[in-house]
Short mmCIF file of C-alpha atoms and ligand atoms in Angstrom, two decimals:
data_model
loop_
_atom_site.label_atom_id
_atom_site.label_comp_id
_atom_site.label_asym_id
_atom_site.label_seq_id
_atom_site.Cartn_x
_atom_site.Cartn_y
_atom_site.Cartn_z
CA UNK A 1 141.09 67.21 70.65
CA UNK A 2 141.97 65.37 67.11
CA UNK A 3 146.02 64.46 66.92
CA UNK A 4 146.79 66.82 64.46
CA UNK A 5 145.28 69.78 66.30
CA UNK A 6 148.18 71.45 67.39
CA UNK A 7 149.31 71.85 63.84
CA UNK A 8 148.93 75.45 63.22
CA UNK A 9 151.33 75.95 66.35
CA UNK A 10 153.97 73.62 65.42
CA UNK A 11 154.03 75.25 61.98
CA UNK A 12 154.28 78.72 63.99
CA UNK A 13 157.29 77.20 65.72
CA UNK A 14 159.24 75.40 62.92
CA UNK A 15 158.67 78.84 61.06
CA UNK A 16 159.70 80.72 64.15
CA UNK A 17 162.65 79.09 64.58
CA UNK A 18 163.67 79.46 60.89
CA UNK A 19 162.99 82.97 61.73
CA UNK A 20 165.48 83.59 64.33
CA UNK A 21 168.19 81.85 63.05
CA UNK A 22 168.18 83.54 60.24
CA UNK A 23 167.38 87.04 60.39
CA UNK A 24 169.90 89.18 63.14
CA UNK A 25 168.42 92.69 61.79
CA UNK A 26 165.14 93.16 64.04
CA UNK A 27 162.90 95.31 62.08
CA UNK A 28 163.05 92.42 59.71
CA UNK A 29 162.89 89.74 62.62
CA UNK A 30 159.47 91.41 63.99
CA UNK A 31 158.23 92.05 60.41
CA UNK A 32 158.40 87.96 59.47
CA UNK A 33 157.20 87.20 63.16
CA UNK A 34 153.94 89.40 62.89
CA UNK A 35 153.46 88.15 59.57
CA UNK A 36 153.69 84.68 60.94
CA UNK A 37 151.86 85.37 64.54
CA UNK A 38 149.16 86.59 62.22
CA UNK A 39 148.59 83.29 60.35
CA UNK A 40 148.28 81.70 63.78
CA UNK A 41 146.04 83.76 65.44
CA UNK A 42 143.54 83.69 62.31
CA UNK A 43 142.14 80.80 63.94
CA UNK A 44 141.73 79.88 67.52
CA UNK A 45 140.72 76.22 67.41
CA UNK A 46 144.02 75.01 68.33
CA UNK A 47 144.59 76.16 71.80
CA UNK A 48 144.31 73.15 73.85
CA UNK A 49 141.19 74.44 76.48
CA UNK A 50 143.82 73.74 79.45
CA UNK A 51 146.01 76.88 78.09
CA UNK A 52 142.89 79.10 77.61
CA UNK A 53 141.33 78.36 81.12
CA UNK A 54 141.23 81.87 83.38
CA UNK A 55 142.67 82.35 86.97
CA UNK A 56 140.31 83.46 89.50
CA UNK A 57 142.96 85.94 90.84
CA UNK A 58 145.40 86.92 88.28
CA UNK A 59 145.82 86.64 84.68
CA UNK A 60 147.74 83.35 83.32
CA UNK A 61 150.34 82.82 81.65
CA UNK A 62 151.22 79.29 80.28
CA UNK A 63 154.38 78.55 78.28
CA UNK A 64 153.71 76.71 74.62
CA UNK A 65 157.22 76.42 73.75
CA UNK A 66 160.97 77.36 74.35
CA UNK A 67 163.43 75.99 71.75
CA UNK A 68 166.55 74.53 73.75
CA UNK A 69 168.85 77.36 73.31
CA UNK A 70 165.94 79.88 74.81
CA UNK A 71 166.14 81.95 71.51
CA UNK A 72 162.01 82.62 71.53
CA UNK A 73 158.84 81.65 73.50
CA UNK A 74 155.38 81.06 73.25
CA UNK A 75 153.03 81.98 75.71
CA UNK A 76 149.36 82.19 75.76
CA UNK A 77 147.67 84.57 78.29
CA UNK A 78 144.47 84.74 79.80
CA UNK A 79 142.39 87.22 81.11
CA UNK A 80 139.21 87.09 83.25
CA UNK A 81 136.79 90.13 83.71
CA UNK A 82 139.10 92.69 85.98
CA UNK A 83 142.62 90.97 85.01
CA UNK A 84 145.49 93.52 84.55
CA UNK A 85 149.33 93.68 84.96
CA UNK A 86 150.98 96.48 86.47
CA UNK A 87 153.16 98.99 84.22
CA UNK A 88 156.33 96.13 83.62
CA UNK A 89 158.84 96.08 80.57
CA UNK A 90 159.96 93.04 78.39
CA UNK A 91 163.85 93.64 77.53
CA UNK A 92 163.19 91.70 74.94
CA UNK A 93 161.23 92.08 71.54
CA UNK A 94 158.07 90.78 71.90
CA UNK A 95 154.50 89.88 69.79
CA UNK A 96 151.20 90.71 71.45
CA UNK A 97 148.70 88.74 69.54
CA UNK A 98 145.03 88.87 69.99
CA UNK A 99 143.25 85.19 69.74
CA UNK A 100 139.68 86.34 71.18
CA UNK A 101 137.91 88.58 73.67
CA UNK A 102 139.57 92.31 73.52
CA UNK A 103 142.48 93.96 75.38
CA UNK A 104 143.46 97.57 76.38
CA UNK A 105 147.07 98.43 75.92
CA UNK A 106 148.49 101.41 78.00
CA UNK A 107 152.08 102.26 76.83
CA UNK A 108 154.44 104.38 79.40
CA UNK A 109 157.55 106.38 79.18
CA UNK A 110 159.57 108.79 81.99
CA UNK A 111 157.61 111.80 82.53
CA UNK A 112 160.90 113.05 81.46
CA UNK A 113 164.78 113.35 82.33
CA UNK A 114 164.32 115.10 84.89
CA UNK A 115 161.28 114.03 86.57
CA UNK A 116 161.50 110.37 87.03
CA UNK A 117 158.16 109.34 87.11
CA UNK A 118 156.06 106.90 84.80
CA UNK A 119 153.36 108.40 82.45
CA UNK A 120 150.60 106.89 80.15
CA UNK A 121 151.45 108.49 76.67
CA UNK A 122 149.03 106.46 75.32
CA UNK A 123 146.39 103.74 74.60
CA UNK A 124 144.45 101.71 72.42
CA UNK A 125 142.09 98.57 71.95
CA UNK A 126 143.21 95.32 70.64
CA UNK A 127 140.26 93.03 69.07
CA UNK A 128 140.97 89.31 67.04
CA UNK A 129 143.79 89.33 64.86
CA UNK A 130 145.62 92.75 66.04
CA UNK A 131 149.51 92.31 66.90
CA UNK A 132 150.97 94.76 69.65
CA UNK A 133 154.83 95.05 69.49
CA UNK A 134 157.54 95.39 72.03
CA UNK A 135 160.88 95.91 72.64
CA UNK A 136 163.52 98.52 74.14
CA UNK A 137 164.03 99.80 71.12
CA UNK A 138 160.60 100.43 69.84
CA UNK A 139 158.83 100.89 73.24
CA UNK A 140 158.91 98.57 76.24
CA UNK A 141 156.60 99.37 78.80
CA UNK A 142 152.92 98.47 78.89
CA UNK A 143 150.21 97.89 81.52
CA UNK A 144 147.60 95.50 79.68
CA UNK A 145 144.04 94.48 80.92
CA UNK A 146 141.12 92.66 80.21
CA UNK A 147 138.35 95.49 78.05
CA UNK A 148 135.64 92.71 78.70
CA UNK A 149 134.06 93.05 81.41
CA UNK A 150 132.06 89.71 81.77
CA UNK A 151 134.63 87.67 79.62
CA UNK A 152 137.46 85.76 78.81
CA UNK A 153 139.97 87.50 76.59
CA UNK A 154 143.03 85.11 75.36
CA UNK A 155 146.40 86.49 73.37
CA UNK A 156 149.19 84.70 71.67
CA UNK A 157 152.71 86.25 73.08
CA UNK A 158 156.16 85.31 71.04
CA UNK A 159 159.28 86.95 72.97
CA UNK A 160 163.18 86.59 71.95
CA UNK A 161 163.73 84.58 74.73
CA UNK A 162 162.67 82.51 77.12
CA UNK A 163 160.34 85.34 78.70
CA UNK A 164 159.59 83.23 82.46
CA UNK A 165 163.46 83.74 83.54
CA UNK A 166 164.03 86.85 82.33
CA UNK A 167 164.75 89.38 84.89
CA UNK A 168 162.31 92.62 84.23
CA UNK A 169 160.89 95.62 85.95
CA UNK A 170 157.51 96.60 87.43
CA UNK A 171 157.19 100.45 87.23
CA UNK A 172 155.32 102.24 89.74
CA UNK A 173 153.66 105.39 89.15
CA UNK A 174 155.76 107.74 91.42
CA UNK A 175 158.94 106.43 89.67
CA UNK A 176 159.91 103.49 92.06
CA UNK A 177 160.67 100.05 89.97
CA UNK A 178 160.66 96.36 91.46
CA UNK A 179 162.07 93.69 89.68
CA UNK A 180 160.28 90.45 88.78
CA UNK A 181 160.87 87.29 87.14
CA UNK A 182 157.21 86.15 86.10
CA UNK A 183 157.61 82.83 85.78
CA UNK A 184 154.64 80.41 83.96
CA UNK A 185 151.64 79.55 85.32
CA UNK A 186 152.30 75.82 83.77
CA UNK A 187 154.83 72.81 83.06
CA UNK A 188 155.93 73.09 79.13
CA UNK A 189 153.20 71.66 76.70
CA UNK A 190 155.20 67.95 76.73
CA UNK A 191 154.40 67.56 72.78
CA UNK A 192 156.08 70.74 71.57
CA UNK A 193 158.06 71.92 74.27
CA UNK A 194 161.49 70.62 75.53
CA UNK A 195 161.59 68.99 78.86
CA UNK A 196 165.22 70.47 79.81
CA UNK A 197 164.04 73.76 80.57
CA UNK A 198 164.11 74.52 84.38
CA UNK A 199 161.24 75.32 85.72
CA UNK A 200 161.74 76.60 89.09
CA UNK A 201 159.11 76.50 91.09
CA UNK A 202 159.58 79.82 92.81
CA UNK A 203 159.15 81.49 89.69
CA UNK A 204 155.51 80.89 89.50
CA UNK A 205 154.88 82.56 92.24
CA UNK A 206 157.08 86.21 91.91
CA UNK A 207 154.62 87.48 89.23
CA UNK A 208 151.90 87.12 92.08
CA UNK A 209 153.98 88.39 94.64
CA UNK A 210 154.93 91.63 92.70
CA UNK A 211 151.24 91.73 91.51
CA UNK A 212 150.37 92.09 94.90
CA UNK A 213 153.24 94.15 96.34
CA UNK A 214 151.80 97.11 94.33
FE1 FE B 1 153.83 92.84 78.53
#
């Protein structure tokens, strides 16, 4: 890969970073980001293949960057043929990005008040170039999966925070919840990412372990 390949990303992140330390109001935030996140994703060619390589038994997630003071991440996620998380939420805003392949987003919300179960209100396919967004205020939860079924699908992720130590929720259908912390599936990329940021290593395994607990 030529030196200057992971330009497009570091001009997401210097951009990014501009981003949230300027803007507090964020409709506006999530407005700049997509139109940002949509510059980046225009072209994939500067994914290092190590971030884009598929799991055999989950989907991946590897972390591109955290800025110091955990304001936003990076993540890219892959998916192989049968990938899918269960219904979780973010607590955080967040950018869904499509780099290749094709995804199908199922967004969830209480049956209602009263009866405290989890159901799909809707769905939709995400091709090259589309940008999902979520956060409590706009909608949270999500169950996302692989629509290829012989292929890899990648996305770009941006979240306001550092999104592997946050503590979420995994919703189950009859209304029970488990928390998670999902951890990364990798060490920070050294050349854009800072090296002070714990990574613990029972972290990268809780997003298997509630994965599997479902
Ligand atoms: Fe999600």
């Amino acid at each position: 890969m030529p030196t200057d390949a992971l330009a497009p990303l570091r001009h997401f992140v210097v951009e990014m970073t501009r981003c949230v330390g300027e803007v507090s109001n964020e409709p506006d935030l999530l407005a700049q980001g997509k139109a940002l996140l949509s510059q980046l994703i225009a072209h994939d060619h500067w994914l290092p293949e190590e971030f884009a390589k598929a799991k055999p038994d989950t989907y991946a997630q590897y972390l591109l960057h955290c800025d110091p003071m955990e304001s936003f991440s990076v993540v890219s996620f892959v998916w192989g043929p049968g990938h899918c998380t269960p219904v979780h939420d973010h607590t955080v805003w967040g950018l869904v990005g499509i780099l290749r392949g094709a995804e199908r987003c199922e967004e969830f919300a209480w049956q209602s008040d009263q009866q405290r179960a989890v159901e799909r209100h809707c769905q939709h396919l995400m091709h090259p170039g589309d940008i999902d967004v979520v956060s409590p205020t706009v909608g949270d939860w999500h169950r996302v999966s692989n629509a290829l079924d012989s292929g890899v699908s990648v996305s770009i992720h941006v979240y306001g925070a550092n999104i592997g130590k946050v503590n979420r929720w995994v919703y189950h259908e009859d209304g029970t919840q488990k928390a998670f912390v999902s951890g990364y599936s990798n060490a920070p990329l050294a050349t854009v990412a800072p090296a002070d940021i714990p990574q613990r290593s029972e972290e990268h395994t809780s997003e298997l372990q509630s994965h599997h607990d479902l």
